[in-house]
Short mmCIF file of N, CA and C in Angstrom, two decimals:
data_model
loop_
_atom_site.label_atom_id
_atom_site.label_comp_id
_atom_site.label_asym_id
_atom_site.label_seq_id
_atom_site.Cartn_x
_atom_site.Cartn_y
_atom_site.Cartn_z
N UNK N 28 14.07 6.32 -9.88
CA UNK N 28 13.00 6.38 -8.90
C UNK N 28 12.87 5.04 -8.16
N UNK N 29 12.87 3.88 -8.60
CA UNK N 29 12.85 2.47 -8.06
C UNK N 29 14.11 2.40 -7.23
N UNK N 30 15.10 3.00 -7.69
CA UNK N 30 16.13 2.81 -6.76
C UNK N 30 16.30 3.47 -5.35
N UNK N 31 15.53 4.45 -5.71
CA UNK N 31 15.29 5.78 -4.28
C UNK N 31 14.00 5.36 -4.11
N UNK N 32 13.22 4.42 -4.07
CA UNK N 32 11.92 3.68 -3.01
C UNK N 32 12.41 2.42 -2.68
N UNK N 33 13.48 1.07 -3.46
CA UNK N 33 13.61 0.35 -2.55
C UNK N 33 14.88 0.94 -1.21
N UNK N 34 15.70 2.39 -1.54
CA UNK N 34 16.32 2.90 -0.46
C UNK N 34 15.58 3.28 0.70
N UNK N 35 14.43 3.92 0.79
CA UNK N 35 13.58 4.23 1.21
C UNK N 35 13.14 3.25 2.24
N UNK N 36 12.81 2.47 1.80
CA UNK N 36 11.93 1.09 2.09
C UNK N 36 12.78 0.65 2.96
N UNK N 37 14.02 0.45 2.71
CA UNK N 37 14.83 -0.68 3.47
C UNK N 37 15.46 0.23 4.41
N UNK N 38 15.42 1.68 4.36
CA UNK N 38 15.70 2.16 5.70
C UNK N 38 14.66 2.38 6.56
N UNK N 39 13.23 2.72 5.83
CA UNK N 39 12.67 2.74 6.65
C UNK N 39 11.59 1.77 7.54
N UNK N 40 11.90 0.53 7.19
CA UNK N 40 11.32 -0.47 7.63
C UNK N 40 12.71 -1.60 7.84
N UNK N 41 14.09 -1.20 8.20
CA UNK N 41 15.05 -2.05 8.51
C UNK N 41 14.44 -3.78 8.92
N UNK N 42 13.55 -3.83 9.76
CA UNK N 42 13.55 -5.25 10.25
C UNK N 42 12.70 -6.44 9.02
N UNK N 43 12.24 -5.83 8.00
CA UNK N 43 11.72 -6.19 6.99
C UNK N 43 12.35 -7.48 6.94
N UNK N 44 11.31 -8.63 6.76
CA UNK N 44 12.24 -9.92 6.07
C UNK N 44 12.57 -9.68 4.27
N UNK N 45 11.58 -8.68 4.13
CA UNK N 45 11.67 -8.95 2.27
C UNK N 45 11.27 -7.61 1.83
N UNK N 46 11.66 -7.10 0.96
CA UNK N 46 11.71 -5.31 0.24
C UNK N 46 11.38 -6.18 -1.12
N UNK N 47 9.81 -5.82 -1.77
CA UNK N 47 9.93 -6.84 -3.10
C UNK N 47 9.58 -5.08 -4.27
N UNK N 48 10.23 -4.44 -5.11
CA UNK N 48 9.55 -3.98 -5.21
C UNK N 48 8.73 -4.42 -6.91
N UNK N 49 7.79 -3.87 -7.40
CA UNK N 49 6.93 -4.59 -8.73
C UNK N 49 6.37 -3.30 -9.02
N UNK N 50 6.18 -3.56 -10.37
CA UNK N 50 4.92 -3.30 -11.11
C UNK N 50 3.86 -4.07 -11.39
N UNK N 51 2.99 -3.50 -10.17
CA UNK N 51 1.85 -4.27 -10.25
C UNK N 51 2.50 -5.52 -9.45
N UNK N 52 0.88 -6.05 -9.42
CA UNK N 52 1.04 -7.92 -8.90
C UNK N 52 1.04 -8.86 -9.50
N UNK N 53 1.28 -8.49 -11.25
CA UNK N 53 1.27 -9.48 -12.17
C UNK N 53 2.54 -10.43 -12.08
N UNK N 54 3.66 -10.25 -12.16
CA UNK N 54 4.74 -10.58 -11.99
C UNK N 54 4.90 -11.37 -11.02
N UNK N 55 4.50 -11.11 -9.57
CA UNK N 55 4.86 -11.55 -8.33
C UNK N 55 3.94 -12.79 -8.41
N UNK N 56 4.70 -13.80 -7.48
CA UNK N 56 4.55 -15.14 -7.29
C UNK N 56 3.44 -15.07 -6.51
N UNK N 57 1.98 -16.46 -6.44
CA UNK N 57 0.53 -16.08 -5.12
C UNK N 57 0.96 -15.82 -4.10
N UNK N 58 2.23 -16.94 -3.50
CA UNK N 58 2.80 -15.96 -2.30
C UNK N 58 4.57 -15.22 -2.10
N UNK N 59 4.60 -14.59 -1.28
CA UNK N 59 3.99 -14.52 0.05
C UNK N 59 3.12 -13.54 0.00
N UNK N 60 2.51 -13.39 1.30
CA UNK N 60 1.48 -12.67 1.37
C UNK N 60 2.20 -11.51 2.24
N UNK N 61 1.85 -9.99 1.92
CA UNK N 61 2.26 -9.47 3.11
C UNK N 61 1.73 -8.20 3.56
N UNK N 62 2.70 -8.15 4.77
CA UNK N 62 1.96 -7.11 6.31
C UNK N 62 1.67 -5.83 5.60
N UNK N 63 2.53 -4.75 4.70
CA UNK N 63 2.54 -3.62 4.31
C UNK N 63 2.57 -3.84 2.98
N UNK N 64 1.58 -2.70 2.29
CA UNK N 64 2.27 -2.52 0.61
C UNK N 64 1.99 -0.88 0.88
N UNK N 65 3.04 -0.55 -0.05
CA UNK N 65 3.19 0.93 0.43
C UNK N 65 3.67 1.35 -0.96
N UNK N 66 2.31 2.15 -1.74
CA UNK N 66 2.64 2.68 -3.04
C UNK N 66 2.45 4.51 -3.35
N UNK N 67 3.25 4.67 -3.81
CA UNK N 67 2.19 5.80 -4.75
C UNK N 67 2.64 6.05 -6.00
N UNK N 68 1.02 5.22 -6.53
CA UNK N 68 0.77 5.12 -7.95
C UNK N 68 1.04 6.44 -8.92
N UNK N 69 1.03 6.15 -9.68
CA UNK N 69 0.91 7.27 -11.22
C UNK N 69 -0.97 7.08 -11.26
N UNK N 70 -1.19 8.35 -11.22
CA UNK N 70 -2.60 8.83 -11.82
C UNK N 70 -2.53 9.51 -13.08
N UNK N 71 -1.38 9.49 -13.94
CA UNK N 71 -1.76 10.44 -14.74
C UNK N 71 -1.40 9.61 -16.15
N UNK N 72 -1.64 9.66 -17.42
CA UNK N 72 -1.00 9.30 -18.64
C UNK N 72 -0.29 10.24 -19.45
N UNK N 73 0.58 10.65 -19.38
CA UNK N 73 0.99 12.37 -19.75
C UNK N 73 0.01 13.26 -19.25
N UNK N 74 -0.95 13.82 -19.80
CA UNK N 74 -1.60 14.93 -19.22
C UNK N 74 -2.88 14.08 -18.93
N UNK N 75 -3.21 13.29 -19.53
CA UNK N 75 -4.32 12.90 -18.86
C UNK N 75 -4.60 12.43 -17.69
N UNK N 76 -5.69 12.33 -16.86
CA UNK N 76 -5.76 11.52 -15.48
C UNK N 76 -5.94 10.62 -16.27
N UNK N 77 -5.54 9.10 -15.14
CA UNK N 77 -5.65 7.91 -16.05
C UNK N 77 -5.30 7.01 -14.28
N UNK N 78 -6.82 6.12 -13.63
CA UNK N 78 -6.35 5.79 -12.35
C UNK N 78 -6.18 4.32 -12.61
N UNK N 79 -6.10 3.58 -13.99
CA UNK N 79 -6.05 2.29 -13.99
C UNK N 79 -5.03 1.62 -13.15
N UNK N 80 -3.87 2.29 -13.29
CA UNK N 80 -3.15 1.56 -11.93
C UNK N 80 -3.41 1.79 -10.98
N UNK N 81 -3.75 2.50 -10.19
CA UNK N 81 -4.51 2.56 -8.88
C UNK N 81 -5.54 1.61 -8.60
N UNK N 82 -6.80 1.53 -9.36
CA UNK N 82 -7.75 0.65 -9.22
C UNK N 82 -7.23 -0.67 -9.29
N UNK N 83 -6.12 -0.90 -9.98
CA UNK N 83 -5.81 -2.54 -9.57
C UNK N 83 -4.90 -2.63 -8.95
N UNK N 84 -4.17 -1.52 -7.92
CA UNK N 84 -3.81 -1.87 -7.08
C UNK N 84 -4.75 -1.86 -5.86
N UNK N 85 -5.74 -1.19 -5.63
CA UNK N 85 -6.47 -0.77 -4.65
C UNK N 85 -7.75 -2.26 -4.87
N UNK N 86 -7.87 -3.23 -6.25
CA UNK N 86 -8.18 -4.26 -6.24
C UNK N 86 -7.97 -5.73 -5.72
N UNK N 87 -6.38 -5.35 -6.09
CA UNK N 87 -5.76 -6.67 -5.61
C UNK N 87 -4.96 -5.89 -4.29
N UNK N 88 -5.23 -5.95 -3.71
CA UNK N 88 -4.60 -5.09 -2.41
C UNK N 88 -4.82 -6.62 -1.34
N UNK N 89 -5.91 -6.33 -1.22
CA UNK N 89 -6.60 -7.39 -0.32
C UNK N 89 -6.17 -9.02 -0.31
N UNK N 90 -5.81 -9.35 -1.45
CA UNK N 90 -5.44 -10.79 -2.14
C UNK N 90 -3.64 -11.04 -1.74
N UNK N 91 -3.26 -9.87 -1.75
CA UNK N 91 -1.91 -9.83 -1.49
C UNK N 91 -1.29 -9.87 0.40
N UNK N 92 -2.21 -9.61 0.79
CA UNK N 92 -2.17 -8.83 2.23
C UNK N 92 -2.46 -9.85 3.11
N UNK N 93 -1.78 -10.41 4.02
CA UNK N 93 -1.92 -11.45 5.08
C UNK N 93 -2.93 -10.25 5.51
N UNK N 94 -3.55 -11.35 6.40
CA UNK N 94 -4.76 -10.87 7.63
C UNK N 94 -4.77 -9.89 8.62
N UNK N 95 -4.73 -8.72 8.51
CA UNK N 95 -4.77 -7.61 9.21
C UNK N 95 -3.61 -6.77 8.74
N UNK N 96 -3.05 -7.32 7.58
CA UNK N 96 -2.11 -6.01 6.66
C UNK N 96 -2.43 -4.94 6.55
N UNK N 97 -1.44 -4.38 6.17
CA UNK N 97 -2.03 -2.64 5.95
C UNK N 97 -1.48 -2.43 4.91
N UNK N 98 -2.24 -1.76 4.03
CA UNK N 98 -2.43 -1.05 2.41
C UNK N 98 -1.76 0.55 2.86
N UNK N 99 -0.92 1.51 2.35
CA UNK N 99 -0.77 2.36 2.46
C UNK N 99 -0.60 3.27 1.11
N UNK N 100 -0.61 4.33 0.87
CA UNK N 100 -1.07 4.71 -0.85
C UNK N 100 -0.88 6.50 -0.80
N UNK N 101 0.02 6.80 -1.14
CA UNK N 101 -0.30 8.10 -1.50
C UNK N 101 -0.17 8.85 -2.57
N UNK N 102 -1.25 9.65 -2.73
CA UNK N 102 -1.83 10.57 -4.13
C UNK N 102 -2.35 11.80 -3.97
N UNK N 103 -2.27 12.22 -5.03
CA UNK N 103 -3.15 14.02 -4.52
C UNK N 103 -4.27 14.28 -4.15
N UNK N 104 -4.08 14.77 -3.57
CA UNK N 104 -5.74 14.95 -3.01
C UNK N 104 -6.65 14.92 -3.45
N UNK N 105 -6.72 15.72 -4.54
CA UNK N 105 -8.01 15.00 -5.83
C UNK N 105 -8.68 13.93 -6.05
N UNK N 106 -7.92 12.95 -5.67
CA UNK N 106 -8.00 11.24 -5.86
C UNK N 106 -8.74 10.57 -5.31
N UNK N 107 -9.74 10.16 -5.85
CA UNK N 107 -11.25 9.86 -4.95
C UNK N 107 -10.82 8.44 -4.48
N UNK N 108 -9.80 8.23 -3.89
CA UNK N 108 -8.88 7.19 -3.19
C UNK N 108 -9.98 6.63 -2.18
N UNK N 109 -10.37 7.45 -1.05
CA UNK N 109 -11.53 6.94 -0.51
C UNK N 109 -12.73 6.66 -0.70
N UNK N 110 -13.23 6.89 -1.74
CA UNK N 110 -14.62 6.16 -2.51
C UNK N 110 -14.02 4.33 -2.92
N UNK N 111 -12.55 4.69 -3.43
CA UNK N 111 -12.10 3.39 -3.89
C UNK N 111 -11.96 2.19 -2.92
N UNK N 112 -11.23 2.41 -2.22
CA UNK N 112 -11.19 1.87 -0.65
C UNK N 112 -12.32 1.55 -0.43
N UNK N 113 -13.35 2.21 -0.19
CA UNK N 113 -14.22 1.98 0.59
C UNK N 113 -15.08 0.65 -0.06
N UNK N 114 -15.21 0.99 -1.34
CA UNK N 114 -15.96 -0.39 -2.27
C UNK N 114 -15.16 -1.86 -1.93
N UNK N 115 -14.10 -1.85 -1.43
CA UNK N 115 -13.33 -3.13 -1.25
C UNK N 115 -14.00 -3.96 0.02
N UNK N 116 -14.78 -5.08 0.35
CA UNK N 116 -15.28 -5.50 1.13
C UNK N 116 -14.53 -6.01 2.24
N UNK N 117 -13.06 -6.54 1.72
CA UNK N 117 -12.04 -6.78 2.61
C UNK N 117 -11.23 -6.19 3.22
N UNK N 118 -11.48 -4.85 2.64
CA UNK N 118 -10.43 -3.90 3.48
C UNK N 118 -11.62 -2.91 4.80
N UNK N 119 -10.52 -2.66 5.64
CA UNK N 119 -11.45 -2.06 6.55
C UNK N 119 -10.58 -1.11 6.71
N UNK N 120 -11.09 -0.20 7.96
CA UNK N 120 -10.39 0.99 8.60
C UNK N 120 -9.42 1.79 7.84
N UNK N 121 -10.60 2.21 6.45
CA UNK N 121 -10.24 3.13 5.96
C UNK N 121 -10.12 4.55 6.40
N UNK N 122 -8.98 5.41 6.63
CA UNK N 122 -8.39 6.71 6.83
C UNK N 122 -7.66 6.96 6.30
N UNK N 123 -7.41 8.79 6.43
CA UNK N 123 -6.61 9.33 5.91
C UNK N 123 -5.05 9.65 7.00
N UNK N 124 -4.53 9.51 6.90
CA UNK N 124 -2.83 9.55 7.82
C UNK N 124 -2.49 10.82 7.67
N UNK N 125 -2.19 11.87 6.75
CA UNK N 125 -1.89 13.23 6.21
C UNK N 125 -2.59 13.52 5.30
N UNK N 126 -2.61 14.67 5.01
CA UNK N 126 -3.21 15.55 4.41
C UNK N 126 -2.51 16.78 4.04
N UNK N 127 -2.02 17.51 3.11
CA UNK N 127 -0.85 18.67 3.54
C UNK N 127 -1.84 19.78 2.27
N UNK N 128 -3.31 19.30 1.69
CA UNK N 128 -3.59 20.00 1.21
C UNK N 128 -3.27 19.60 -0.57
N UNK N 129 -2.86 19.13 -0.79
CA UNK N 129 -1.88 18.98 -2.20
C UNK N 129 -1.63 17.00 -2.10
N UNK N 130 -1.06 16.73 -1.28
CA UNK N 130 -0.76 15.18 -1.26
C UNK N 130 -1.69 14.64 -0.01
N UNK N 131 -2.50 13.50 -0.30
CA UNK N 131 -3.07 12.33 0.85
C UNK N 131 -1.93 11.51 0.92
N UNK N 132 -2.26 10.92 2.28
CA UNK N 132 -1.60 9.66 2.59
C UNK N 132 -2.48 8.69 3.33
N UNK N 133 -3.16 7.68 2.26
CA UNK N 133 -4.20 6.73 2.74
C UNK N 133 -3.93 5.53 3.71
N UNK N 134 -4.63 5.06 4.21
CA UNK N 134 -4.06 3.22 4.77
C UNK N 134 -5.70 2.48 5.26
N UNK N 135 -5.10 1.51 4.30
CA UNK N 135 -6.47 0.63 4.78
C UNK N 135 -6.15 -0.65 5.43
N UNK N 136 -6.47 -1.47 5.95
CA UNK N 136 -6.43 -2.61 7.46
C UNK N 136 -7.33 -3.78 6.35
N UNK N 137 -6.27 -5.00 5.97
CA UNK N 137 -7.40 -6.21 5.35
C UNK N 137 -7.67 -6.66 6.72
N UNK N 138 -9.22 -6.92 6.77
CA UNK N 138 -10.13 -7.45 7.50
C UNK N 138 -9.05 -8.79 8.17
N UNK N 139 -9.20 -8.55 9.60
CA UNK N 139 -8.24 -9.96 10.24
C UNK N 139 -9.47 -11.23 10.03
N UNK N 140 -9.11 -12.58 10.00
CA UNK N 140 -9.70 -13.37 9.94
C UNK N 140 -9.72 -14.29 11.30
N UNK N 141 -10.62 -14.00 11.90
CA UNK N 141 -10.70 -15.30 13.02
C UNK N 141 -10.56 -14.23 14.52
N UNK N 142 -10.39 -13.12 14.24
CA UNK N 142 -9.63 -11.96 14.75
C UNK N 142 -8.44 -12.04 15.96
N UNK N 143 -7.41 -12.51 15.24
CA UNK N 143 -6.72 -12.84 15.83
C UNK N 143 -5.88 -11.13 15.69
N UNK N 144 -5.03 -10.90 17.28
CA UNK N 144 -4.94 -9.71 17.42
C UNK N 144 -3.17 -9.61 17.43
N UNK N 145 -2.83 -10.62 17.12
CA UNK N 145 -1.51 -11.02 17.19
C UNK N 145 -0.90 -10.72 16.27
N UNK N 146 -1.24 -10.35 15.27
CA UNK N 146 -0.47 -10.08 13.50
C UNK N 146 -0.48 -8.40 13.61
N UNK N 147 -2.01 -7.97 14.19
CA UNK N 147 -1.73 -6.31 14.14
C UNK N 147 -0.53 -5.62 15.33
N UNK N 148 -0.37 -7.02 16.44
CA UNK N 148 0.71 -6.19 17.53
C UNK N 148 2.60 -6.52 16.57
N UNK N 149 2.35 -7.53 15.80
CA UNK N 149 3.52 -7.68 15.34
C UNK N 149 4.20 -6.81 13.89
N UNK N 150 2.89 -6.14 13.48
CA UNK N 150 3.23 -5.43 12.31
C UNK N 150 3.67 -4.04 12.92
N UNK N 151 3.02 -4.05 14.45
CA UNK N 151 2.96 -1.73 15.04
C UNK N 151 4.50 -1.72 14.80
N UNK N 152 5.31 -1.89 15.34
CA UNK N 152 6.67 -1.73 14.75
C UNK N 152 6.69 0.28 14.32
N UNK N 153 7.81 0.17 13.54
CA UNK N 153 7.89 1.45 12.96
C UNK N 153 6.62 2.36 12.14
N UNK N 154 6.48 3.87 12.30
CA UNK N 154 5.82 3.92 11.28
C UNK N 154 6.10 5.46 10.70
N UNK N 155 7.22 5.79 11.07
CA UNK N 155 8.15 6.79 10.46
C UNK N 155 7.84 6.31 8.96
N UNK N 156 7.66 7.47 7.98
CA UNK N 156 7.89 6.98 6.38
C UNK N 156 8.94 8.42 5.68
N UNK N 157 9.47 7.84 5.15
CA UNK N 157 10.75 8.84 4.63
C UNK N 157 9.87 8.50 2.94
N UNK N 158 9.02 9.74 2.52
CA UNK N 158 8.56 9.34 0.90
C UNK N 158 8.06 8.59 0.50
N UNK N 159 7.46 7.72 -0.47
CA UNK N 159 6.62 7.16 -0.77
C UNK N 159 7.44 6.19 -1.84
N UNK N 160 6.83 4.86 -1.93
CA UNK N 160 7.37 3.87 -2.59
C UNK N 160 6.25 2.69 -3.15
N UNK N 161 6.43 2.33 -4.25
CA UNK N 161 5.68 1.25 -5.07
C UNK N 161 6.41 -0.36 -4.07
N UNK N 162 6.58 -0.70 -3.08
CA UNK N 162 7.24 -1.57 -2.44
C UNK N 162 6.47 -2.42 -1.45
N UNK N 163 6.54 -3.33 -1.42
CA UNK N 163 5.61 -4.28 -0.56
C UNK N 163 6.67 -5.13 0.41
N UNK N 164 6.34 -5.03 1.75
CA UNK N 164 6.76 -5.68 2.75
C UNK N 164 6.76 -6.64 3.65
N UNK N 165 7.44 -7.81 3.66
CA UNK N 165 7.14 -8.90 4.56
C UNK N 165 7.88 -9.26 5.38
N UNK N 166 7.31 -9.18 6.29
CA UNK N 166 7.71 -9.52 8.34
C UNK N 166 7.94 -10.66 8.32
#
């Protein structure tokens, strides 16, 4: 599966300076910081729901994310994904992208600082997604 999301990733974001992919943000170095993280988590523990990885990704989302990054996340619809989002003070312009009934596809905007409008024209780029990937991206 890691191997078919960093494929994913690197075709579908070709101009990428960096395809990092992790578990979690423990591992990864404070920086860099970057434009896209584009996951979809495990909600489940065998049969149980279980959203602890979600919540710390949807925690540290913001900490990871240069200034007007975008968080992207998809899970089943069930997934009170937007209650979660929404508690994050740094993330903004929370929506939903798809919907097919069965799978969401979330994205949230870290708050730009200073509002500089220059980071959100340099990230519009592509936004074709071929599947979903635990992979974080830097421009």
């Amino acid at each position: 599966a890691d191997a078919v999301a960093l494929h994913a990733a690197r075709r579908n974001v070709a101009d990428a300076r960096a395809h990092v992919l992790s578990d979690g943000f423990e591992a990864l170095p404070r920086r860099p910081r970057f434009d896209w993280i584009v996951s979809n988590p495990p909600v489940h523990n065998g049969l149980q729901t279980d959203f602890r990885v979600l919540r710390l990704l949807v925690r540290g989302a913001a900490r990871r994310l240069r200034s007007g990054g975008e968080l992207f996340i998809v899970v089943q619809t069930y997934v009170p994904l937007g209650a979660m989002l929404a508690t994050q003070a740094k993330l903004e312009d929370v929506r939903t992208l798809s919907d097919d009934g069965r799978f969401s596809v979330w994205a949230a905007r870290k708050r730009a600082q200073g509002g500089g409008g220059d980071e959100k024209k340099a990230m519009a780029g592509k936004r074709k997604r071929e599947g979903s990937c635990p992979v974080l991206c830097e421009r």
